[in-house]
PDB file of C-alpha atoms and ligand atoms in Angstrom:
ATOM      1  CA  MET A1048      14.332-110.832  49.852  1.00 65.00           C
ATOM      2  CA  GLU A1049      10.963-112.028  51.107  1.00 61.00           C
ATOM      3  CA  LYS A1050       8.403-111.674  48.345  1.00 61.00           C
ATOM      4  CA  PRO A1051       4.653-111.334  48.722  1.00 57.00           C
ATOM      5  CA  ASP A1052       2.779-114.521  47.904  1.00 55.00           C
ATOM      6  CA  ARG A1053      -0.166-112.951  46.145  1.00 56.00           C
ATOM      7  CA  GLY A1054       0.326-113.493  42.426  1.00 61.00           C
ATOM      8  CA  LEU A1055       0.495-110.460  40.203  1.00 64.00           C
ATOM      9  CA  HIS A1056       0.993-107.347  42.249  1.00 86.00           C
ATOM     10  CA  HIS A1057       1.784-103.711  41.706  1.00 96.00           C
ATOM     11  CA  LEU A1058       3.336-100.785  43.557  1.00 97.00           C
ATOM     12  CA  LEU A1059       0.560 -98.222  43.650  1.00 97.00           C
ATOM     13  CA  GLY A1060       0.776 -96.606  47.069  1.00 97.00           C
ATOM     14  CA  ILE A1061       2.034 -97.087  50.606  1.00 97.00           C
ATOM     15  CA  ASP A1062      -1.260 -98.488  51.953  1.00 96.00           C
ATOM     16  CA  SER A1063      -1.031-101.521  49.672  1.00 93.00           C
ATOM     17  CA  LEU A1064       2.286-102.560  51.278  1.00 96.00           C
ATOM     18  CA  THR A1065       2.373-104.821  54.330  1.00 96.00           C
ATOM     19  CA  ASP A1066       4.747-104.017  57.191  1.00 97.00           C
ATOM     20  CA  ARG A1067       6.845-106.954  56.021  1.00 96.00           C
ATOM     21  CA  ASP A1068       6.971-105.546  52.456  1.00 96.00           C
ATOM     22  CA  ILE A1069       8.162-102.189  53.790  1.00 98.00           C
ATOM     23  CA  GLU A1070      10.785-103.793  55.983  1.00 98.00           C
ATOM     24  CA  SER A1071      12.135-106.045  53.221  1.00 97.00           C
ATOM     25  CA  LEU A1072      12.151-103.301  50.601  1.00 98.00           C
ATOM     26  CA  ILE A1073      14.157-100.955  52.829  1.00 98.00           C
ATOM     27  CA  GLU A1074      16.463-103.749  54.000  1.00 98.00           C
ATOM     28  CA  ARG A1075      17.117-104.861  50.423  1.00 98.00           C
ATOM     29  CA  THR A1076      17.733-101.274  49.279  1.00 98.00           C
ATOM     30  CA  LEU A1077      20.386-100.920  51.971  1.00 98.00           C
ATOM     31  CA  GLU A1078      21.979-104.271  51.059  1.00 98.00           C
ATOM     32  CA  LEU A1079      22.192-103.257  47.407  1.00 98.00           C
ATOM     33  CA  SER A1080      23.626 -99.856  48.343  1.00 98.00           C
ATOM     34  CA  ASN A1081      26.297-101.693  50.335  1.00 98.00           C
ATOM     35  CA  GLY A1082      27.333-103.701  47.294  1.00 97.00           C
ATOM     36  CA  ALA A1083      25.244-106.892  47.571  1.00 97.00           C
ATOM     37  CA  PRO A1084      24.923-108.616  44.187  1.00 96.00           C
ATOM     38  CA  ALA A1085      21.651-107.917  42.410  1.00 93.00           C
ATOM     39  CA  SER A1086      19.496-110.735  41.138  1.00 89.00           C
ATOM     40  CA  SER A1087      18.909-110.785  37.410  1.00 84.00           C
ATOM     41  CA  ALA A1088      15.517-110.500  35.802  1.00 80.00           C
ATOM     42  CA  SER A1089      14.709-111.288  32.173  1.00 86.00           C
ATOM     43  CA  VAL A1090      11.772-108.913  32.119  1.00 95.00           C
ATOM     44  CA  THR A1091      11.095-105.993  29.817  1.00 97.00           C
ATOM     45  CA  THR A1092       9.999-102.794  31.504  1.00 97.00           C
ATOM     46  CA  ALA A1093       8.586 -99.701  29.852  1.00 98.00           C
ATOM     47  CA  ASN A1094       8.590 -96.101  31.084  1.00 97.00           C
ATOM     48  CA  LEU A1095       5.425 -94.189  30.292  1.00 97.00           C
ATOM     49  CA  PHE A1096       5.635 -90.633  31.628  1.00 96.00           C
ATOM     50  CA  PHE A1097       2.772 -88.203  31.048  1.00 95.00           C
ATOM     51  CA  GLU A1098       4.593 -85.566  33.140  1.00 94.00           C
ATOM     52  CA  PRO A1099       8.241 -84.446  33.009  1.00 91.00           C
ATOM     53  CA  SER A1100      10.824 -86.281  35.083  1.00 94.00           C
ATOM     54  CA  THR A1101      14.595 -86.405  35.418  1.00 94.00           C
ATOM     55  CA  ARG A1102      15.449 -88.353  38.593  1.00 96.00           C
ATOM     56  CA  THR A1103      12.571 -90.813  38.656  1.00 97.00           C
ATOM     57  CA  ARG A1104      12.682 -91.833  35.004  1.00 97.00           C
ATOM     58  CA  VAL A1105      16.461 -92.118  34.788  1.00 97.00           C
ATOM     59  CA  SER A1106      16.805 -94.003  38.069  1.00 98.00           C
ATOM     60  CA  PHE A1107      14.070 -96.495  37.134  1.00 98.00           C
ATOM     61  CA  GLU A1108      15.927 -97.031  33.861  1.00 98.00           C
ATOM     62  CA  LEU A1109      19.319 -97.444  35.539  1.00 98.00           C
ATOM     63  CA  ALA A1110      17.845 -99.769  38.151  1.00 98.00           C
ATOM     64  CA  ALA A1111      16.334-101.994  35.463  1.00 97.00           C
ATOM     65  CA  LEU A1112      19.559-102.051  33.448  1.00 97.00           C
ATOM     66  CA  ARG A1113      21.559-103.031  36.533  1.00 96.00           C
ATOM     67  CA  LEU A1114      19.240-106.022  36.952  1.00 96.00           C
ATOM     68  CA  GLY A1115      19.756-107.019  33.331  1.00 96.00           C
ATOM     69  CA  MET A1116      16.231-106.022  32.318  1.00 97.00           C
ATOM     70  CA  ARG A1117      15.379-104.566  28.940  1.00 97.00           C
ATOM     71  CA  VAL A1118      14.047-101.005  29.057  1.00 97.00           C
ATOM     72  CA  ILE A1119      11.783 -99.195  26.647  1.00 97.00           C
ATOM     73  CA  ASN A1120      11.181 -95.473  26.952  1.00 95.00           C
ATOM     74  CA  ILE A1121       7.921 -94.611  25.297  1.00 93.00           C
ATOM     75  CA  GLU A1122       7.999 -91.214  23.659  1.00 87.00           C
ATOM     76  CA  LEU A1123       4.510 -89.976  24.293  1.00 83.00           C
ATOM     77  CA  GLU A1124       4.470 -87.398  21.550  1.00 80.00           C
ATOM     78  CA  LYS A1125       5.271 -90.153  19.038  1.00 78.00           C
ATOM     79  CA  SER A1126       2.879 -92.718  20.548  1.00 80.00           C
ATOM     80  CA  SER A1127      -0.734 -93.535  19.762  1.00 80.00           C
ATOM     81  CA  ALA A1128      -1.815 -91.638  22.885  1.00 78.00           C
ATOM     82  CA  THR A1129      -1.755 -88.620  20.550  1.00 79.00           C
ATOM     83  CA  LYS A1130      -4.253 -90.449  18.286  1.00 82.00           C
ATOM     84  CA  GLY A1131      -6.749 -90.860  21.097  1.00 88.00           C
ATOM     85  CA  GLU A1132      -5.814 -94.316  22.391  1.00 90.00           C
ATOM     86  CA  SER A1133      -6.893 -94.866  25.997  1.00 92.00           C
ATOM     87  CA  LEU A1134      -4.327 -95.646  28.666  1.00 94.00           C
ATOM     88  CA  GLU A1135      -6.040 -99.021  29.162  1.00 94.00           C
ATOM     89  CA  ASP A1136      -5.559 -99.896  25.478  1.00 94.00           C
ATOM     90  CA  THR A1137      -1.939 -98.732  25.527  1.00 94.00           C
ATOM     91  CA  VAL A1138      -1.256-100.963  28.528  1.00 95.00           C
ATOM     92  CA  ALA A1139      -2.979-103.977  26.953  1.00 95.00           C
ATOM     93  CA  THR A1140      -0.989-103.412  23.748  1.00 95.00           C
ATOM     94  CA  LEU A1141       2.344-103.285  25.571  1.00 96.00           C
ATOM     95  CA  ALA A1142       1.440-106.382  27.610  1.00 96.00           C
ATOM     96  CA  ALA A1143       0.544-108.274  24.409  1.00 96.00           C
ATOM     97  CA  MET A1144       4.070-107.545  23.145  1.00 96.00           C
ATOM     98  CA  GLY A1145       5.550-109.081  26.260  1.00 96.00           C
ATOM     99  CA  VAL A1146       6.291-105.987  28.348  1.00 97.00           C
ATOM    100  CA  GLY A1147       6.118-107.279  31.921  1.00 96.00           C
ATOM    101  CA  CYS A1148       6.352-104.092  33.882  1.00 97.00           C
ATOM    102  CA  LEU A1149       5.153-100.554  33.326  1.00 98.00           C
ATOM    103  CA  VAL A1150       6.436 -97.510  35.190  1.00 98.00           C
ATOM    104  CA  ILE A1151       3.808 -94.801  34.851  1.00 98.00           C
ATOM    105  CA  ARG A1152       3.666 -91.144  35.846  1.00 97.00           C
ATOM    106  CA  HIS A1153       0.278 -89.553  35.313  1.00 97.00           C
ATOM    107  CA  PRO A1154      -1.160 -86.117  36.153  1.00 95.00           C
ATOM    108  CA  GLN A1155      -4.476 -87.539  37.401  1.00 96.00           C
ATOM    109  CA  THR A1156      -4.632 -88.504  41.075  1.00 97.00           C
ATOM    110  CA  GLY A1157      -5.795 -92.119  41.482  1.00 97.00           C
ATOM    111  CA  ARG A1158      -5.364 -92.970  37.778  1.00 96.00           C
ATOM    112  CA  LEU A1159      -2.990 -95.881  38.477  1.00 96.00           C
ATOM    113  CA  GLN A1160      -5.370 -97.387  41.033  1.00 96.00           C
ATOM    114  CA  GLN A1161      -8.190 -97.153  38.511  1.00 96.00           C
ATOM    115  CA  LEU A1162      -6.023 -98.741  35.830  1.00 96.00           C
ATOM    116  CA  ALA A1163      -5.007-101.603  38.131  1.00 96.00           C
ATOM    117  CA  GLU A1164      -8.612-102.332  39.093  1.00 94.00           C
ATOM    118  CA  ASN A1165      -9.614-102.933  35.469  1.00 90.00           C
ATOM    119  CA  LEU A1166      -6.433-104.609  34.345  1.00 92.00           C
ATOM    120  CA  HIS A1167      -6.702-107.998  32.667  1.00 89.00           C
ATOM    121  CA  ALA A1168      -3.215-108.197  31.188  1.00 90.00           C
ATOM    122  CA  PRO A1169      -0.274-109.856  32.981  1.00 91.00           C
ATOM    123  CA  ILE A1170       1.682-106.663  33.545  1.00 96.00           C
ATOM    124  CA  ARG A1171       2.898-105.043  36.761  1.00 96.00           C
ATOM    125  CA  LEU A1172       2.228-101.388  37.362  1.00 97.00           C
ATOM    126  CA  LEU A1173       4.582 -99.096  39.182  1.00 98.00           C
ATOM    127  CA  ASN A1174       3.326 -95.711  40.293  1.00 98.00           C
ATOM    128  CA  ALA A1175       6.004 -93.128  39.502  1.00 98.00           C
ATOM    129  CA  GLY A1176       3.711 -90.327  40.698  1.00 98.00           C
ATOM    130  CA  ASP A1177      -0.023 -89.820  40.152  1.00 98.00           C
ATOM    131  CA  GLY A1178      -1.151 -86.182  40.279  1.00 96.00           C
ATOM    132  CA  GLN A1179      -1.183 -85.090  43.888  1.00 95.00           C
ATOM    133  CA  GLY A1180      -1.760 -88.626  45.096  1.00 96.00           C
ATOM    134  CA  GLU A1181       1.264 -90.798  45.800  1.00 97.00           C
ATOM    135  CA  HIS A1182       4.886 -91.373  44.868  1.00 98.00           C
ATOM    136  CA  PRO A1183       5.641 -94.590  46.774  1.00 98.00           C
ATOM    137  CA  SER A1184       9.104 -95.303  45.374  1.00 98.00           C
ATOM    138  CA  GLN A1185      10.223 -91.808  46.435  1.00 98.00           C
ATOM    139  CA  ALA A1186       9.019 -92.473  49.986  1.00 98.00           C
ATOM    140  CA  LEU A1187      10.846 -95.815  50.096  1.00 98.00           C
ATOM    141  CA  LEU A1188      14.101 -94.291  48.891  1.00 99.00           C
ATOM    142  CA  ASP A1189      13.735 -91.426  51.376  1.00 99.00           C
ATOM    143  CA  ALA A1190      13.199 -93.876  54.238  1.00 98.00           C
ATOM    144  CA  ALA A1191      16.209 -95.928  53.112  1.00 98.00           C
ATOM    145  CA  THR A1192      18.331 -92.751  52.945  1.00 98.00           C
ATOM    146  CA  LEU A1193      17.384 -91.893  56.523  1.00 98.00           C
ATOM    147  CA  ALA A1194      17.930 -95.469  57.678  1.00 98.00           C
ATOM    148  CA  ALA A1195      21.402 -95.487  56.083  1.00 98.00           C
ATOM    149  CA  ASP A1196      22.120 -92.233  57.899  1.00 98.00           C
ATOM    150  CA  GLY A1197      21.296 -93.944  61.194  1.00 98.00           C
ATOM    151  CA  LEU A1198      17.988 -92.226  62.025  1.00 98.00           C
ATOM    152  CA  ASP A1199      16.318 -93.550  65.160  1.00 98.00           C
ATOM    153  CA  TRP A1200      12.703 -93.467  63.963  1.00 98.00           C
ATOM    154  CA  SER A1201      11.026 -93.567  67.350  1.00 98.00           C
ATOM    155  CA  GLN A1202      12.999 -90.559  68.616  1.00 98.00           C
ATOM    156  CA  ALA A1203      12.858 -88.562  65.411  1.00 98.00           C
ATOM    157  CA  THR A1204      10.999 -85.342  64.738  1.00 98.00           C
ATOM    158  CA  ILE A1205      10.417 -85.000  61.015  1.00 98.00           C
ATOM    159  CA  ALA A1206       9.161 -81.730  59.527  1.00 98.00           C
ATOM    160  CA  ILE A1207       7.850 -81.532  55.954  1.00 98.00           C
ATOM    161  CA  VAL A1208       7.612 -77.942  54.754  1.00 98.00           C
ATOM    162  CA  GLY A1209       6.179 -76.342  51.624  1.00 98.00           C
ATOM    163  CA  ASP A1210       3.376 -77.197  49.253  1.00 97.00           C
ATOM    164  CA  ILE A1211       2.018 -80.221  51.102  1.00 97.00           C
ATOM    165  CA  ARG A1212      -1.446 -80.142  49.559  1.00 95.00           C
ATOM    166  CA  HIS A1213      -0.309 -80.678  45.976  1.00 95.00           C
ATOM    167  CA  SER A1214       2.619 -82.967  46.761  1.00 97.00           C
ATOM    168  CA  ARG A1215       2.431 -86.701  46.109  1.00 97.00           C
ATOM    169  CA  VAL A1216       5.804 -86.966  47.872  1.00 98.00           C
ATOM    170  CA  ALA A1217       4.205 -85.658  51.071  1.00 98.00           C
ATOM    171  CA  GLY A1218       1.267 -88.022  50.452  1.00 97.00           C
ATOM    172  CA  SER A1219       3.467 -91.127  50.427  1.00 98.00           C
ATOM    173  CA  ASN A1220       6.124 -89.972  52.887  1.00 98.00           C
ATOM    174  CA  LEU A1221       3.703 -89.074  55.662  1.00 98.00           C
ATOM    175  CA  LYS A1222       2.095 -92.501  55.387  1.00 97.00           C
ATOM    176  CA  LEU A1223       5.413 -94.307  55.316  1.00 98.00           C
ATOM    177  CA  PHE A1224       7.049 -92.318  58.150  1.00 98.00           C
ATOM    178  CA  ASP A1225       3.929 -92.950  60.217  1.00 98.00           C
ATOM    179  CA  ARG A1226       4.152 -96.707  59.523  1.00 98.00           C
ATOM    180  CA  LEU A1227       7.851 -96.657  60.450  1.00 98.00           C
ATOM    181  CA  GLY A1228       6.967 -95.173  63.837  1.00 98.00           C
ATOM    182  CA  ALA A1229       8.487 -91.686  63.492  1.00 98.00           C
ATOM    183  CA  GLY A1230       8.334 -89.974  66.897  1.00 98.00           C
ATOM    184  CA  ARG A1231       6.798 -86.706  65.693  1.00 98.00           C
ATOM    185  CA  LEU A1232       5.543 -85.706  62.284  1.00 98.00           C
ATOM    186  CA  ARG A1233       5.016 -82.056  61.415  1.00 98.00           C
ATOM    187  CA  ILE A1234       3.840 -80.278  58.324  1.00 97.00           C
ATOM    188  CA  ALA A1235       3.998 -76.578  57.558  1.00 98.00           C
ATOM    189  CA  GLY A1236       3.283 -74.316  54.622  1.00 97.00           C
ATOM    190  CA  PRO A1237       1.060 -71.464  53.479  1.00 96.00           C
ATOM    191  CA  GLU A1238      -2.608 -72.000  54.413  1.00 94.00           C
ATOM    192  CA  GLU A1239      -3.633 -72.668  50.797  1.00 92.00           C
ATOM    193  CA  MET A1240      -0.921 -75.326  50.469  1.00 95.00           C
ATOM    194  CA  LEU A1241      -1.924 -77.326  53.513  1.00 95.00           C
ATOM    195  CA  PRO A1242      -4.054 -80.429  53.072  1.00 92.00           C
ATOM    196  CA  ASP A1243      -7.455 -80.536  54.635  1.00 81.00           C
ATOM    197  CA  PRO A1244      -7.632 -82.897  56.503  1.00 79.00           C
ATOM    198  CA  PRO A1245      -3.860 -83.493  56.962  1.00 73.00           C
ATOM    199  CA  GLY A1246      -3.981 -87.163  55.882  1.00 77.00           C
ATOM    200  CA  ILE A1247      -2.360 -88.746  58.920  1.00 86.00           C
ATOM    201  CA  GLU A1248      -4.206 -88.079  62.165  1.00 90.00           C
ATOM    202  CA  ARG A1249      -1.234 -87.523  64.413  1.00 95.00           C
ATOM    203  CA  VAL A1250       0.478 -84.992  62.154  1.00 96.00           C
ATOM    204  CA  GLU A1251       1.075 -81.628  63.860  1.00 96.00           C
ATOM    205  CA  VAL A1252       0.223 -78.711  61.608  1.00 96.00           C
ATOM    206  CA  CYS A1253       2.606 -75.770  62.136  1.00 97.00           C
ATOM    207  CA  HIS A1254       1.904 -72.265  60.905  1.00 95.00           C
ATOM    208  CA  SER A1255       5.460 -71.047  60.501  1.00 98.00           C
ATOM    209  CA  ILE A1256       8.668 -72.611  59.262  1.00 98.00           C
ATOM    210  CA  GLU A1257      10.304 -71.725  62.585  1.00 98.00           C
ATOM    211  CA  ALA A1258       7.729 -73.740  64.535  1.00 98.00           C
ATOM    212  CA  ALA A1259       8.116 -76.688  62.174  1.00 98.00           C
ATOM    213  CA  VAL A1260      11.905 -76.900  62.268  1.00 98.00           C
ATOM    214  CA  ARG A1261      12.406 -76.276  65.998  1.00 98.00           C
ATOM    215  CA  ASP A1262      14.270 -79.300  67.422  1.00 98.00           C
ATOM    216  CA  ALA A1263      13.665 -81.254  64.217  1.00 98.00           C
ATOM    217  CA  ASP A1264      15.977 -84.139  63.276  1.00 98.00           C
ATOM    218  CA  VAL A1265      14.885 -84.102  59.643  1.00 98.00           C
ATOM    219  CA  ILE A1266      13.561 -81.222  57.546  1.00 98.00           C
ATOM    220  CA  MET A1267      12.118 -82.159  54.175  1.00 98.00           C
ATOM    221  CA  MET A1268      11.487 -79.225  51.878  1.00 98.00           C
ATOM    222  CA  LEU A1269       9.010 -79.412  48.998  1.00 98.00           C
ATOM    223  CA  ARG A1270       8.720 -77.499  45.771  1.00 97.00           C
ATOM    224  CA  VAL A1271       5.654 -75.362  45.052  1.00 95.00           C
ATOM    225  CA  GLN A1272       3.746 -77.457  42.495  1.00 92.00           C
ATOM    226  CA  ARG A1273       2.890 -74.711  40.025  1.00 87.00           C
ATOM    227  CA  GLU A1274       1.640 -77.241  37.513  1.00 88.00           C
ATOM    228  CA  ARG A1275      -1.174 -78.171  39.914  1.00 88.00           C
ATOM    229  CA  MET A1276      -2.359 -74.609  40.619  1.00 84.00           C
ATOM    230  CA  ASP A1277      -4.082 -72.043  38.537  1.00 79.00           C
ATOM    231  CA  ARG A1278      -2.036 -68.973  37.772  1.00 75.00           C
ATOM    232  CA  ALA A1279      -3.862 -66.908  40.385  1.00 72.00           C
ATOM    233  CA  GLY A1280      -2.568 -69.225  43.112  1.00 77.00           C
ATOM    234  CA  TRP A1281       1.141 -68.875  42.264  1.00 85.00           C
ATOM    235  CA  PRO A1282       3.065 -67.176  45.026  1.00 90.00           C
ATOM    236  CA  ASP A1283       5.665 -64.512  44.377  1.00 92.00           C
ATOM    237  CA  PRO A1284       9.023 -66.403  44.651  1.00 93.00           C
ATOM    238  CA  ASP A1285      10.759 -63.725  46.781  1.00 95.00           C
ATOM    239  CA  GLN A1286       7.876 -63.346  49.187  1.00 96.00           C
ATOM    240  CA  TYR A1287       7.559 -67.108  49.407  1.00 96.00           C
ATOM    241  CA  HIS A1288      11.255 -67.427  50.121  1.00 97.00           C
ATOM    242  CA  ARG A1289      11.157 -64.854  52.906  1.00 97.00           C
ATOM    243  CA  ARG A1290       8.326 -66.642  54.684  1.00 97.00           C
ATOM    244  CA  TRP A1291       8.805 -70.329  53.806  1.00 98.00           C
ATOM    245  CA  GLY A1292      12.288 -70.787  52.356  1.00 98.00           C
ATOM    246  CA  LEU A1293      14.782 -72.801  54.412  1.00 98.00           C
ATOM    247  CA  ASN A1294      17.871 -70.745  55.270  1.00 98.00           C
ATOM    248  CA  PRO A1295      20.963 -71.345  57.439  1.00 98.00           C
ATOM    249  CA  ALA A1296      19.374 -69.539  60.435  1.00 98.00           C
ATOM    250  CA  HIS A1297      16.579 -72.137  60.499  1.00 98.00           C
ATOM    251  CA  LEU A1298      19.136 -74.912  60.932  1.00 98.00           C
ATOM    252  CA  GLU A1299      20.194 -73.241  64.190  1.00 98.00           C
ATOM    253  CA  LEU A1300      16.681 -73.851  65.546  1.00 98.00           C
ATOM    254  CA  ALA A1301      16.754 -77.541  64.640  1.00 98.00           C
ATOM    255  CA  ARG A1302      18.632 -80.302  66.487  1.00 98.00           C
ATOM    256  CA  PRO A1303      22.393 -80.144  65.914  1.00 97.00           C
ATOM    257  CA  GLY A1304      23.216 -82.172  62.806  1.00 96.00           C
ATOM    258  CA  CYS A1305      19.611 -82.048  61.586  1.00 98.00           C
ATOM    259  CA  ARG A1306      19.300 -83.536  58.099  1.00 98.00           C
ATOM    260  CA  VAL A1307      17.859 -81.617  55.155  1.00 98.00           C
ATOM    261  CA  MET A1308      16.035 -83.462  52.392  1.00 98.00           C
ATOM    262  CA  HIS A1309      14.271 -82.538  49.169  1.00 98.00           C
ATOM    263  CA  PRO A1310      12.913 -84.876  46.488  1.00 98.00           C
ATOM    264  CA  GLY A1311      14.004 -82.494  43.716  1.00 97.00           C
ATOM    265  CA  PRO A1312      13.822 -80.661  41.486  1.00 97.00           C
ATOM    266  CA  ILE A1313      14.931 -77.892  43.830  1.00 97.00           C
ATOM    267  CA  ASN A1314      14.203 -74.238  43.188  1.00 96.00           C
ATOM    268  CA  ARG A1315      17.188 -72.529  44.792  1.00 97.00           C
ATOM    269  CA  GLY A1316      16.262 -69.250  46.403  1.00 96.00           C
ATOM    270  CA  MET A1317      12.601 -70.191  46.613  1.00 97.00           C
ATOM    271  CA  GLU A1318      11.859 -73.107  48.984  1.00 98.00           C
ATOM    272  CA  ILE A1319      15.536 -73.586  49.894  1.00 98.00           C
ATOM    273  CA  ASP A1320      18.733 -71.496  49.995  1.00 98.00           C
ATOM    274  CA  GLY A1321      21.489 -72.824  47.742  1.00 97.00           C
ATOM    275  CA  ALA A1322      23.848 -72.753  50.749  1.00 97.00           C
ATOM    276  CA  VAL A1323      21.555 -75.101  52.692  1.00 98.00           C
ATOM    277  CA  ALA A1324      21.027 -77.427  49.729  1.00 98.00           C
ATOM    278  CA  ASP A1325      24.806 -77.718  49.299  1.00 98.00           C
ATOM    279  CA  SER A1326      25.652 -77.925  53.015  1.00 98.00           C
ATOM    280  CA  ASP A1327      27.051 -80.933  54.882  1.00 98.00           C
ATOM    281  CA  GLN A1328      23.635 -81.387  56.448  1.00 98.00           C
ATOM    282  CA  SER A1329      21.975 -81.916  53.092  1.00 98.00           C
ATOM    283  CA  LEU A1330      21.038 -85.465  52.070  1.00 98.00           C
ATOM    284  CA  ILE A1331      19.681 -84.361  48.708  1.00 98.00           C
ATOM    285  CA  LEU A1332      22.285 -86.147  46.589  1.00 98.00           C
ATOM    286  CA  ASP A1333      22.244 -89.145  48.948  1.00 98.00           C
ATOM    287  CA  GLN A1334      18.530 -89.439  48.134  1.00 98.00           C
ATOM    288  CA  VAL A1335      19.376 -89.430  44.442  1.00 98.00           C
ATOM    289  CA  ARG A1336      22.085 -92.098  44.929  1.00 98.00           C
ATOM    290  CA  MET A1337      19.730 -94.258  46.962  1.00 98.00           C
ATOM    291  CA  SER A1338      17.002 -93.937  44.337  1.00 98.00           C
ATOM    292  CA  VAL A1339      18.672 -96.418  41.984  1.00 98.00           C
ATOM    293  CA  PHE A1340      19.060 -99.048  44.734  1.00 98.00           C
ATOM    294  CA  ALA A1341      15.502 -98.539  45.992  1.00 98.00           C
ATOM    295  CA  ARG A1342      14.129 -99.003  42.494  1.00 98.00           C
ATOM    296  CA  MET A1343      16.267-102.116  41.964  1.00 98.00           C
ATOM    297  CA  ALA A1344      14.795-103.527  45.187  1.00 98.00           C
ATOM    298  CA  ILE A1345      11.296-102.677  43.942  1.00 97.00           C
ATOM    299  CA  PHE A1346      11.846-104.478  40.614  1.00 97.00           C
ATOM    300  CA  GLU A1347      13.213-107.525  42.438  1.00 96.00           C
ATOM    301  CA  TRP A1348      10.197-107.502  44.783  1.00 95.00           C
ATOM    302  CA  LEU A1349       7.754-107.287  41.891  1.00 92.00           C
ATOM    303  CA  HIS A1350       9.079-110.352  40.077  1.00 85.00           C
TER     304      HIS A1350
HETATM  305  N1  LIG B 734       9.884 -85.032  41.704  1.00 55.39           N
HETATM  306  C1  LIG B 734       8.825 -85.030  42.680  1.00 55.39           C
HETATM  307  C2  LIG B 734       7.512 -85.422  42.029  1.00 55.39           C
HETATM  308  O1  LIG B 734       7.473 -85.768  40.879  1.00 55.39           O
HETATM  309  C3  LIG B 734       8.725 -83.756  43.426  1.00 55.39           C
HETATM  310  C4  LIG B 734       8.429 -82.537  42.610  1.00 55.39           C
HETATM  311  O2  LIG B 734       8.249 -82.596  41.389  1.00 55.39           O
HETATM  312  O3  LIG B 734       8.366 -81.467  43.227  1.00 55.39           O
HETATM  313  O4  LIG B 734       6.502 -85.397  42.702  1.00 55.39           O
END
């Protein structure tokens, strides 16, 4: 794989990737998913998650293990973060012990960028989700999943539906799908869950799920990010489902064979019907499968 020639680098967001980086990362993900041998890396990586995670943490761990890397999972509640140590000091400490790579999830938007700007230690940072900012590895694995499924980007209408405002997945995916030349990009969700401004200029903002999914080739559903709202803003799950939940009738409005995606965790009966999530049109588990290969490609690219 072609690697960037710019010394120590990180994966913080989509904007920091060149077109060539994006192309090689997706290409390499697909090669690995088709059984290409992985390169081996004698690097130690650590997972530092300040928010819960199942898919992202486990797939970063599996990806590292498949490359022969050593993996450390830092248990936050047993770490010195509970004694008041700053994130900067934790990172410097891990780097001094020889940890070469740090996968971080943090509730504060932009925290990884800030950390990288003041970093003096030789350690690579991987953004595994920062608040409502970005989740670049999720966007790369989503793009690889669609590429493997044969999506023709220039002809594709992609609709992202749900809590767009608080979603770092939407943040990274809209940027990446735009860079990949998606034909039409739509977002839809309740007024209070729409971003203002919508991030990417050419995004069409739809005010109903029906308008968003009409003739769509890809529908990506997003979870309501309760953890980023105050209690007063939480919608009633049944009401939300009636207005914004994806059901089988919506698939009839989309292009035949339209693909359904969701980064997980899914809330069945809220943003998506169980029957849709489990249908033949769902790529949800394909996304999960691809996540390990995408994260292997990212580790290879970083070293
Ligand atoms: N797992 C994704 C994230 O961490 C999506 C979600 O939690 O809704 O952003």
